[in-house]
XYZ file of C-alpha atoms in Angstrom:
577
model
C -1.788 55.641 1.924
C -2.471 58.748 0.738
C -6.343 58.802 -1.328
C -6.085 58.363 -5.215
C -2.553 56.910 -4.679
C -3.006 53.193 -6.160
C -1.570 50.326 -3.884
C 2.365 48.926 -3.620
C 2.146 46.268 -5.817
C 5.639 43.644 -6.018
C 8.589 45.175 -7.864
C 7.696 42.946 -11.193
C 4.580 44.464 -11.896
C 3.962 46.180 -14.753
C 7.296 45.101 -16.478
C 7.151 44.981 -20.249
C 7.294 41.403 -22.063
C 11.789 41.708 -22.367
C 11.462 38.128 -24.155
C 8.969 40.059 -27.145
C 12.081 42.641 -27.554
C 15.011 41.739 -29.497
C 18.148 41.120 -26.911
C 20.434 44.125 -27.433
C 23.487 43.643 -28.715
C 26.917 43.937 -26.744
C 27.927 46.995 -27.029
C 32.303 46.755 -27.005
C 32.878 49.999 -24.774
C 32.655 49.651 -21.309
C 29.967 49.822 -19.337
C 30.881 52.363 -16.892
C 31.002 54.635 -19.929
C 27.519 54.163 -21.096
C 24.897 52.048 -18.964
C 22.495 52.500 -21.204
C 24.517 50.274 -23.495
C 24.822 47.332 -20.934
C 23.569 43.697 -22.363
C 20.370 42.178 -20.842
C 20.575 38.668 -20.476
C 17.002 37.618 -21.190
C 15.483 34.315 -21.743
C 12.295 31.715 -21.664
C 12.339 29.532 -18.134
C 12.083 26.158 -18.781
C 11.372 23.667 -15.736
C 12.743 21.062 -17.662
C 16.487 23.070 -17.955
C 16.422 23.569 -14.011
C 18.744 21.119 -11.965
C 17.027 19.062 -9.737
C 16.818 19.861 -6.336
C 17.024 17.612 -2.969
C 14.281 17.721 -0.458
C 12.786 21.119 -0.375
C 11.984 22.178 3.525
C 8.095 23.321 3.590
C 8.730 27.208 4.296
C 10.586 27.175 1.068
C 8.089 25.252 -0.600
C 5.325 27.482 0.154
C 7.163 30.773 -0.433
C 7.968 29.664 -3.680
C 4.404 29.372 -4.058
C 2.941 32.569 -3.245
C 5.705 34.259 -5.044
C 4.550 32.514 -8.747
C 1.078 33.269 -7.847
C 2.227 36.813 -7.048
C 3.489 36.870 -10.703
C 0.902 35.004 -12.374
C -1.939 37.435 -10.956
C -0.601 40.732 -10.897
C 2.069 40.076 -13.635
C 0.153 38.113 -15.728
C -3.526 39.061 -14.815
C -4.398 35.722 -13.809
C -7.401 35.682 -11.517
C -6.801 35.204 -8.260
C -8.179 31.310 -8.187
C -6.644 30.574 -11.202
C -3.419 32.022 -10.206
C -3.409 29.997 -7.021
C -4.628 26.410 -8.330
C -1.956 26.634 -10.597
C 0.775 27.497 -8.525
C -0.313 25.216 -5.479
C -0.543 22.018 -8.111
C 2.737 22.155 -10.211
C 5.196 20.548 -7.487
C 7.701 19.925 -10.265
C 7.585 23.155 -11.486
C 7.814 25.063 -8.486
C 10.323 22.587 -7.555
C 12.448 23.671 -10.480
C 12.037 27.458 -9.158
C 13.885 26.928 -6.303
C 17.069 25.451 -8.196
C 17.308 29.146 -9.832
C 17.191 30.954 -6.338
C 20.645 31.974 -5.060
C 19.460 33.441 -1.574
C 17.146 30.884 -0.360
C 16.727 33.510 3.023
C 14.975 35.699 0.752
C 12.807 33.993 -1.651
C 10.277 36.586 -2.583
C 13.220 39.044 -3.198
C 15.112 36.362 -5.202
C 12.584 35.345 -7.126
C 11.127 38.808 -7.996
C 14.681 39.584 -9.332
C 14.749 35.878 -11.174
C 11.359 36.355 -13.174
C 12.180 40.176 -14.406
C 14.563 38.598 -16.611
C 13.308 35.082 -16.972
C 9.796 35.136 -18.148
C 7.998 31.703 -17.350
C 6.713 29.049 -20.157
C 3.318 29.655 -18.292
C 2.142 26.123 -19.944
C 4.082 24.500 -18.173
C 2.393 25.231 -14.641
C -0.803 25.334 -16.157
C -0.694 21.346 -17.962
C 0.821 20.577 -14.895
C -1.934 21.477 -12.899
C -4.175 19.785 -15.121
C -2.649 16.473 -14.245
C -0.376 16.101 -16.978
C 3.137 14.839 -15.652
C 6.414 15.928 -15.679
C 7.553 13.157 -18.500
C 4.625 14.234 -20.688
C 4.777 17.404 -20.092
C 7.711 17.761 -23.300
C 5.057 16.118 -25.952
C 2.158 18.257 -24.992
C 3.977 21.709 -24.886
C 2.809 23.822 -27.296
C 6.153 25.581 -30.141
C 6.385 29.124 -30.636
C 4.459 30.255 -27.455
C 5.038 31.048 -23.880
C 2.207 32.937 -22.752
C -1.227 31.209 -22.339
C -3.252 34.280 -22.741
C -1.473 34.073 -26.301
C -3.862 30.853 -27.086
C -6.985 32.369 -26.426
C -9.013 29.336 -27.948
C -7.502 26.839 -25.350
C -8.488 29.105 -22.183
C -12.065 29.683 -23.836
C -12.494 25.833 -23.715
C -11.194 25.702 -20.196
C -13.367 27.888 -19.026
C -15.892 25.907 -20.434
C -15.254 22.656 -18.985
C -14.595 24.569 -15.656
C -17.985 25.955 -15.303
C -19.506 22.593 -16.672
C -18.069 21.457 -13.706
C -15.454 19.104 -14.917
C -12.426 19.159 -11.751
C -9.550 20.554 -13.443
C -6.707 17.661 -12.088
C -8.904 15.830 -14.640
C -8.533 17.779 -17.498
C -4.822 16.795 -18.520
C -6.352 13.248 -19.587
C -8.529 15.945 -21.741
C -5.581 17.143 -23.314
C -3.503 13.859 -23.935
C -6.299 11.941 -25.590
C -8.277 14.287 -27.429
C -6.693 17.485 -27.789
C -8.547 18.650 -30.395
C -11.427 19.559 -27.698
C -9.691 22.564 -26.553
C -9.423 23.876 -30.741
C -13.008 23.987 -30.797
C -14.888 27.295 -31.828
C -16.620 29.463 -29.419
C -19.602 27.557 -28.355
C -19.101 24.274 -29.927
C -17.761 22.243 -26.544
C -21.066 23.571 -24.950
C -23.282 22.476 -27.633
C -21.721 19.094 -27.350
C -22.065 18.492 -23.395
C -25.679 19.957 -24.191
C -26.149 16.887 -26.605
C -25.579 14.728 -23.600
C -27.779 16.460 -21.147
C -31.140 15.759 -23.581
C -29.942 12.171 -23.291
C -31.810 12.333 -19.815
C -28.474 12.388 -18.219
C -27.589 14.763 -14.817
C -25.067 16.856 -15.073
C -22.657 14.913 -12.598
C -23.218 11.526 -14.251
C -22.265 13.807 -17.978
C -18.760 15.230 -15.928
C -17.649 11.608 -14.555
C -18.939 10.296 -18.173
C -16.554 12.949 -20.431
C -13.539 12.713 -17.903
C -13.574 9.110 -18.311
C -14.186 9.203 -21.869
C -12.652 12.226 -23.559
C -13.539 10.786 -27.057
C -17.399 10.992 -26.332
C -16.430 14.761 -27.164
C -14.731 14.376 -30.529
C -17.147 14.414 -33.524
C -20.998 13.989 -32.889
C -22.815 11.827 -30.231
C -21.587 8.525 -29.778
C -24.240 6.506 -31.320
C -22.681 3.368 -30.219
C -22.618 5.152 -26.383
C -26.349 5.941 -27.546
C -27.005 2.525 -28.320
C -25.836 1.022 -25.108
C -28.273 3.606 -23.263
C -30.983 2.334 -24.825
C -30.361 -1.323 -24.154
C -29.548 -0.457 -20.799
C -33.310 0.807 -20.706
C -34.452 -2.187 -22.812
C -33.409 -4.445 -19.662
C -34.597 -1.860 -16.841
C -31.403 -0.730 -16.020
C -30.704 3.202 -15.793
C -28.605 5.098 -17.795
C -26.935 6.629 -14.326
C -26.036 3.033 -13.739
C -23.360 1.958 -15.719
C -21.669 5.630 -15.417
C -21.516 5.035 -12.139
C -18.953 1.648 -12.455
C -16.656 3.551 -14.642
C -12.726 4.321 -13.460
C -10.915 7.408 -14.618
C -7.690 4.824 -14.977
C -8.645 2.884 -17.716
C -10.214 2.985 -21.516
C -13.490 1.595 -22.429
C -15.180 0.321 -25.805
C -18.899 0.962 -26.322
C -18.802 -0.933 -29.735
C -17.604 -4.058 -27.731
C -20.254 -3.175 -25.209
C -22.926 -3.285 -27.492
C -21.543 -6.820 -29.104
C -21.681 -8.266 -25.542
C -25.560 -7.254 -25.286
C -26.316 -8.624 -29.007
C -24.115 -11.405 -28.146
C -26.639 -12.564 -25.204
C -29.467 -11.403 -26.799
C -29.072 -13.745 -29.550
C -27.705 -16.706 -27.814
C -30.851 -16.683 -25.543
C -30.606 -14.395 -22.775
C -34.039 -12.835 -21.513
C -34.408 -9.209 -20.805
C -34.410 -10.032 -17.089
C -31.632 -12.599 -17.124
C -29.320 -9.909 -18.956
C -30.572 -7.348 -16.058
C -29.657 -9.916 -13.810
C -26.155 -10.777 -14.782
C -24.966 -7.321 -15.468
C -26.096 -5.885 -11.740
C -24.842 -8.703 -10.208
C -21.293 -8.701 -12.602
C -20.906 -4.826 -14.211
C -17.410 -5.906 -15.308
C -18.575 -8.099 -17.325
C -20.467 -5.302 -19.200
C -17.800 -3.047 -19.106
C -15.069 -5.360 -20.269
C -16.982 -7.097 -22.969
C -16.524 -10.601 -24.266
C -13.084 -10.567 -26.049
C -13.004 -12.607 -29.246
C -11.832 -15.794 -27.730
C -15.613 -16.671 -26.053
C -17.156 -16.146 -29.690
C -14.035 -18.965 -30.414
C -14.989 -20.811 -27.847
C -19.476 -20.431 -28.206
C -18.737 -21.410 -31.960
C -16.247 -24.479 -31.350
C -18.923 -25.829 -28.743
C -21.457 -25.256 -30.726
C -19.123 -27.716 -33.789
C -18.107 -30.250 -31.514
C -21.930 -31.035 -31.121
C -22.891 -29.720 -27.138
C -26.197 -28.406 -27.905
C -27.534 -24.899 -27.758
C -29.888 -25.257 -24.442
C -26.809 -26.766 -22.395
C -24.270 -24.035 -23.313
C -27.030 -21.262 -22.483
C -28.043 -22.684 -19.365
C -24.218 -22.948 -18.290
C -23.678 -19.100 -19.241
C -26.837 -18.314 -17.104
C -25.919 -20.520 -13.951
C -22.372 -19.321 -14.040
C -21.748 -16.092 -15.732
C -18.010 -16.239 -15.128
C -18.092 -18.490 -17.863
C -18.178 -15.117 -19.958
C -14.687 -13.709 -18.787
C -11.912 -13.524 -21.118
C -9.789 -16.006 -18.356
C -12.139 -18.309 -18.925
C -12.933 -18.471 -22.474
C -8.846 -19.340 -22.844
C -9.264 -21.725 -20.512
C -11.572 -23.477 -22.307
C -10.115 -22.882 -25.787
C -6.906 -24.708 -24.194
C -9.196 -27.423 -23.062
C -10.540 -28.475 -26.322
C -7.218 -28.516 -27.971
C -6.012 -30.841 -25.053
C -8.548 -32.926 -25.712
C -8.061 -32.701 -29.943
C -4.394 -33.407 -29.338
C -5.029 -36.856 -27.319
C -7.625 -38.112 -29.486
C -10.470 -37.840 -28.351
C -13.370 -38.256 -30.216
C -16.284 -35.975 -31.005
C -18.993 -37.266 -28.830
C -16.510 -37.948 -25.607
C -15.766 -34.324 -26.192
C -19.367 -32.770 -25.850
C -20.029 -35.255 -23.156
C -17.193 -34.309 -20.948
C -17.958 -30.474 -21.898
C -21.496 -30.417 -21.614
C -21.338 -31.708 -18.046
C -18.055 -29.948 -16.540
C -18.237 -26.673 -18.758
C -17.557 -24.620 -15.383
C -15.014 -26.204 -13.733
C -12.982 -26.567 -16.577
C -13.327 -23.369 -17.542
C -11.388 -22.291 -14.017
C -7.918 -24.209 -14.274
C -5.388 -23.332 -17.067
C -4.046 -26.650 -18.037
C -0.410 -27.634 -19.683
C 0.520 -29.001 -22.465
C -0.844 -32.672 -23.547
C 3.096 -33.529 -24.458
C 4.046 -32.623 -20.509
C 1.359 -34.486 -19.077
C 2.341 -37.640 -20.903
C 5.777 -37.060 -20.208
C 5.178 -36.644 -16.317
C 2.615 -39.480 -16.406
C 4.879 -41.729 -18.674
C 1.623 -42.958 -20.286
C 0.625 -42.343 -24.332
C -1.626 -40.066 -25.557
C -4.218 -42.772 -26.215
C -3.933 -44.162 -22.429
C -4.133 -40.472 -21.199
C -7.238 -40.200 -23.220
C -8.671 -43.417 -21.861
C -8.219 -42.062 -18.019
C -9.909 -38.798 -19.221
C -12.703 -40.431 -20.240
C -13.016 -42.507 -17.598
C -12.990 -39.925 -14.567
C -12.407 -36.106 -16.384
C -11.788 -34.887 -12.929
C -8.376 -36.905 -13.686
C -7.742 -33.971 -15.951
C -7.652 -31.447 -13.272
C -5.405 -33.563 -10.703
C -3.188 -34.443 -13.532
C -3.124 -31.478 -15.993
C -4.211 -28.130 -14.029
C -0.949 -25.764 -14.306
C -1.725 -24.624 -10.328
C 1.043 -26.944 -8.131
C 0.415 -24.756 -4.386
C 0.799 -27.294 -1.985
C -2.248 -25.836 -0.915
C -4.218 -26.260 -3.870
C -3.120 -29.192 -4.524
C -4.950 -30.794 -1.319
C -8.256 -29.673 -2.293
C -8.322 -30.315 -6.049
C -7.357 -33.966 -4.733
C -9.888 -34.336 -2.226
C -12.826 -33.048 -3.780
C -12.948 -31.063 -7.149
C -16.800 -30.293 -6.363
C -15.776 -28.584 -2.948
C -13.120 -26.438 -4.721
C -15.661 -25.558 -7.462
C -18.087 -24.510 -4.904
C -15.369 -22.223 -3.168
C -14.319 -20.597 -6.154
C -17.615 -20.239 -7.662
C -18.249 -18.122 -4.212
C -15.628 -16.194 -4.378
C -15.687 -15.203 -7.990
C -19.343 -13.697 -6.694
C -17.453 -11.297 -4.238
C -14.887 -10.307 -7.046
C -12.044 -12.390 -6.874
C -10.018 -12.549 -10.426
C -9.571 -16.684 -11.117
C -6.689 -18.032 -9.853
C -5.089 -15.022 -8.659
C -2.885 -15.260 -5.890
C -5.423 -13.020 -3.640
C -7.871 -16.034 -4.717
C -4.887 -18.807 -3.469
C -4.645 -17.194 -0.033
C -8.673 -16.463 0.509
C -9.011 -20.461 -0.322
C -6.411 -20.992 2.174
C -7.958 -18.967 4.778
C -12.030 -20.291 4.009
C -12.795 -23.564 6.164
C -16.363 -25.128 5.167
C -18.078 -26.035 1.656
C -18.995 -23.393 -0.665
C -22.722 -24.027 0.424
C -22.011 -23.037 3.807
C -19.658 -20.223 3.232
C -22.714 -18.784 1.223
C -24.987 -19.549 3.697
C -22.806 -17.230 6.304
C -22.453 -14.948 4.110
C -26.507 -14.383 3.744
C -26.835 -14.561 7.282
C -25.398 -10.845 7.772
C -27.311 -9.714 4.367
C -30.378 -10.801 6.320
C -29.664 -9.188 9.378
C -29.810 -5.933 7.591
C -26.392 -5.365 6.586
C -25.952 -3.841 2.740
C -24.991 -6.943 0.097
C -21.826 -4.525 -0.911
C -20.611 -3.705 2.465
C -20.671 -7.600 3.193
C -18.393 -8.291 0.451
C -16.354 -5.354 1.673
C -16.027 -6.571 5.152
C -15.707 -10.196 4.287
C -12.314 -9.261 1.922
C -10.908 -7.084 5.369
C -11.538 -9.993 7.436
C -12.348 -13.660 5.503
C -11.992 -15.364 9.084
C -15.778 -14.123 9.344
C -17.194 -16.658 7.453
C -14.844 -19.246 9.370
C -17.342 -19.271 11.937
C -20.944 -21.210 11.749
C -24.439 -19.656 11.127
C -25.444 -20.136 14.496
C -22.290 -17.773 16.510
C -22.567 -14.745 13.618
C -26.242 -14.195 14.317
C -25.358 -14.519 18.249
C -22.824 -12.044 17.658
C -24.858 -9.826 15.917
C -27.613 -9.816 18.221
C -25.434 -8.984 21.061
C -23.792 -6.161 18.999
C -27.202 -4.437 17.968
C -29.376 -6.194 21.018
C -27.227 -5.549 24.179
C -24.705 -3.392 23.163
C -26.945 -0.712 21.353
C -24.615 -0.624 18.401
C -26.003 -0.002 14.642
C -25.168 -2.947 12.356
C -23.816 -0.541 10.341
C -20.421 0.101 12.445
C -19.748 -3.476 11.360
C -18.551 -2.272 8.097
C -15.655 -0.532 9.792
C -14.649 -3.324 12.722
C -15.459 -6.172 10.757
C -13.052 -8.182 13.244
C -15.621 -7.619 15.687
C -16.505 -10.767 14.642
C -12.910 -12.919 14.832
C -13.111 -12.176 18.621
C -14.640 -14.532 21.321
C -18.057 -13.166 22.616
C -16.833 -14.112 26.308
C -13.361 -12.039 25.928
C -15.795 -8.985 24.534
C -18.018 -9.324 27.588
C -14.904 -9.321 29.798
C -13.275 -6.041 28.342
C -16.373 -4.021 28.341
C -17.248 -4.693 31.673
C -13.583 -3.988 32.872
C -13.968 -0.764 30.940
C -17.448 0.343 32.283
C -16.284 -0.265 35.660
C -12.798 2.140 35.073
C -15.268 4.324 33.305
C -17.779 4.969 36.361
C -14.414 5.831 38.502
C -13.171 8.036 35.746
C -9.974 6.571 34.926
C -10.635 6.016 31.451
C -10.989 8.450 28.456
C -15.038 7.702 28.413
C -15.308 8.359 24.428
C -13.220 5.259 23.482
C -14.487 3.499 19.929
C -15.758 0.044 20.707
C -12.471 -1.369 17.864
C -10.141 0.030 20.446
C -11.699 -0.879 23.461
C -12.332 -4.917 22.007
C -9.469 -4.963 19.501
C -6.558 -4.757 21.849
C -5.019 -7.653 22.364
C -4.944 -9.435 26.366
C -1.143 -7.693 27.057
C -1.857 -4.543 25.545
C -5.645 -4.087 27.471
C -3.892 -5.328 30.823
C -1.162 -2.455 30.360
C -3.339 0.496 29.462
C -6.780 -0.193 30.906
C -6.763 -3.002 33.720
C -3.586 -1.442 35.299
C -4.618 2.282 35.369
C -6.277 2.021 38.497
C -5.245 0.179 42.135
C -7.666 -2.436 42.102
C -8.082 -2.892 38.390
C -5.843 -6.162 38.351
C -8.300 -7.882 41.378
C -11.615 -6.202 39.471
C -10.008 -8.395 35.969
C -8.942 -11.475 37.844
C -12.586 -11.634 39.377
C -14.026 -10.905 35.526
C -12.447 -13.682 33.854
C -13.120 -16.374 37.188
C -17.020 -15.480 36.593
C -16.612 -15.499 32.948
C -15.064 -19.309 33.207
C -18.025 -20.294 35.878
C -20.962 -19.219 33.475
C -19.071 -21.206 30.950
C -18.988 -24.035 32.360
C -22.678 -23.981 33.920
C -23.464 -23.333 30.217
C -21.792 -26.722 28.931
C -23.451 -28.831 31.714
């Protein structure tokens, strides 16, 4: 290249806007007699006009690619970045490209030729990127303008939220639920994240706040949002805290937030109870109480249990407080209205079962009858005289399963599901059914399991994780986890922490573990083993599998296991003597 001479740029640079210019007109005389004369055939690209294509091989794919961002940034001026994001995170609309190329050899040729005459709806790329889908894609498009440099306010608000930080896959959630952000005037989107910084808030916890909650940006400060901050503080909890628990997927209410606090504040909940129940249960804070548990606080509070016995119920058993619940119990009281039963029997059998019937959804009084071919005031009567009679006879839940330990012992199922409501299990879900199914023990002792690994130094969260990978854990008594773990951390030199991704380290017999690792140092000191092997592959493989790929890799591996597992049976038995 020659100096001075400016670069070869593609063939569709520098072409002038042909969709701004009125289409000529046909001309009627041939066009071999005047070419000047001959009819352009312009018009706007669409992605939602293109046919759909089949399965697009890869080389396409990416060709397609670099050609749009070819045309976005030397076309269009795009920056370089910007012209890549979008053209690497619009699938469907690079997708519909490739329906308009004829010769699929030559892509970059084709498509050159394509956009010289077809100038792009650039919006549609560009929401696309932003996470906006293809299906919303129609209501969100903007009339009367292709070009996005055209709406000059939208990209200055972008730009904005870009170098606040905010990802830009998260910005289409912007767009769909408050719009109006990205009509703001120069400078007003900045003052407004600024308002949220002097809150004492980081910038991070301000990004994951706004892209969870769009509206916090609409109008002035939240001063319900502010509100909850403050309580938060009132009960030594940090504002960074609740942020923290919040999903991108769903909506949240600060007003009903700031009920729920008011709500326990005035029925009798300390400062340090409230900090209490909303570490150890942060959906119950974000979710607030629905109306049904002011039903249900209010119709207790009529039938005549007292204040104290309701308060110390919500404190000993905060699920109480869940929506679930709460309907539960609402159904409960107009079983026991429908039947009959009088006032005082009422608050009696409420005040002293409030939590177990507040987990079982029962049917109708009429059904019950019906089934039990009694009358409502003989049902009542067998109520009274055992209420757990109203779970065995009323409780919608009819597993087999279930059915065997509401029978045997109501308390023992209560003391299950009370435990695994504390590691997050939604009330008689059918992940619940199957984790009841798979527990042996009483509640007490599952618990007790449980705090054995949290006191061997294992994080309280990364227990709950491991114990919903592998519930057979806590099949096995107090005594063999802490063996287990000292051998792990003891013996084997092992970190507790690797634990939390082999939890079925512990649903495998100490013996068998001793007998594979020794197999595998010995093929290890004669090299006929890869030596980095992970301890899950080495102990999870099961007896076939570890006699195919490890004993039988060497010549005298199968006498060297044979001799393993007669030693391992002769200390066991010594050991039972």
């Amino acid at each position: 290249m020659r100096s001075g001479e400016t670069p070869k740029l593609p063939a569709f640079v520098h072409l002038p806007r042909l969709l701004s210019l009125p289409p000529p007109r046909a001309s009627k005389t041939p066009s071999t007699a005047n070419p000047s004369l001959v009819s352009l055939k312009v018009r706007c690209f669409r992605a939602s006009e293109a046919t759909p294509t089949k399965r697009i091989p890869r080389l396409v794919r990416t060709e397609v690619q670099h050609a749009l961002m070819d045309y976005l940034h030397y076309t269009r001026g795009y920056t370089f970045s910007d012209a890549e994001y979008v053209s690497k995170n619009s699938p469907r609309f690079v997708e519909s490209l490739v329906s308009m190329i004829d010769d699929k050899d030559d892509v970059p040729r084709s498509l050159r030729k394509f956009f010289r005459y077809n100038p792009i709806n650039e919006f549609e790329p560009f929401l696309e990127s932003l996470g906006i889908g293809p299906s919303e894609l129609p209501l969100v498009l903007p009339r009367g303008m292709i070009y996005l440099e055209d709406d000059y306010v939208l990209l200055d608000n972008f730009r904005v939220l870009c170098n606040y930080g905010v990802p830009r896959n998260r910005m289409g959630r912007f767009y769909k639920e408050a719009k109006e952000i990205f009509g703001y005037a120069s400078g007003l989107l900045s003052s407004k994240l600024g308002a949220y910084d002097n809150l004492g808030l980081s910038r991070s916890i301000v990004v994951k706040l706004v892209v969870c909650c769009p509206l916090l940006l609409v109008g002035d400060v939240d001063c319900e949002f502010v509100a909850v901050l403050h309580w938060l503080k009132r009960i030594g909890i940090e504002s960074d805290w609740i942020v923290n628990y919040l999903s991108c997927s769903r909506t949240y209410s600060w007003k009903r937030m700031l009920d729920t606090m008011q709500f326990l504040h005035k029925v009798g909940y300390s400062e340090e109870q409230m900090h209490d129940l909303f570490t150890a249960n942060p959906k119950l804070l974000l979710e607030g109480f629905g109306r049904k548990l002011y039903l249900v606080f209010g119709q207790l509070l009529k039938l005549g249990v007292e204040m104290n016995g309701i308060y110390s119920c919500f404190v000993e058993y905060p699920c109480i407080l869940s929506n679930k619940c709460a309907r539960n119990l609402l159904r409960v009281i107009g079983f026991f209205c429908a039947i009959g039963m009088g006032k005082d029997d009422i608050a009696h059998i409420l005040s002293n079962y409030l939590h177990l019937l507040s987990t079982h959804s029962l049917k109708g009084h009429k059904t019950v009858c019906k089934e039990l071919k009694v009358g409502k005031a003989d049902l009542c009567q067998i109520i009274r005289d055992d209420p757990f009679k109203l779970i065995s006879l009323a409780s919608k839940q009819e597993q087999r399963g279930n059915e065997k330990i509401h029978s045997h012992d109501p308390r023992n199922y209560l003391e299950k599901t009370t435990f695994l409501l504390k590691l997050g299990y939604t009330e008689n879900s059918e992940e619940m059914a199957k984790a009841l199914k798979m527990f042996r023990g009483r509640g007490d002792q599952l618990q007790e399991r449980f705090d054995c690994l949290v006191e061997a130094g294992l994080d309280y969260n990364s227990v709950i994780e491991m114990i919903k990978r592998a519930p057979m854990i806590l099949n096995q008594s107090k005594a063999m986890i802490k063996r287990k773990v000292d051998f792990l951390r003891d013996v084997l030199g092992y970190p507790l922490e690797y634990l939390v991704g082999f939890p079925t380290y512990f649903c495998h017999d100490l013996e068998k573990i001793v007998e594979k690792l020794s197999m595998y140092a010995w093929l290890k000191e004669r090299n006929a083993v890869n030596p980095t092997l992970t301890l899950g592959t080495i102990v999870g493989s099961g007896e076939k599998r570890f006699v195919k790929y490890f004993v039988n890799v060497h010549p005298q591996g199968p006498a060297v296991w044979k001799d393993l597992k007669r030693l391992s049976i002769k200390i066991r038995t010594n050991s039972s003597l």
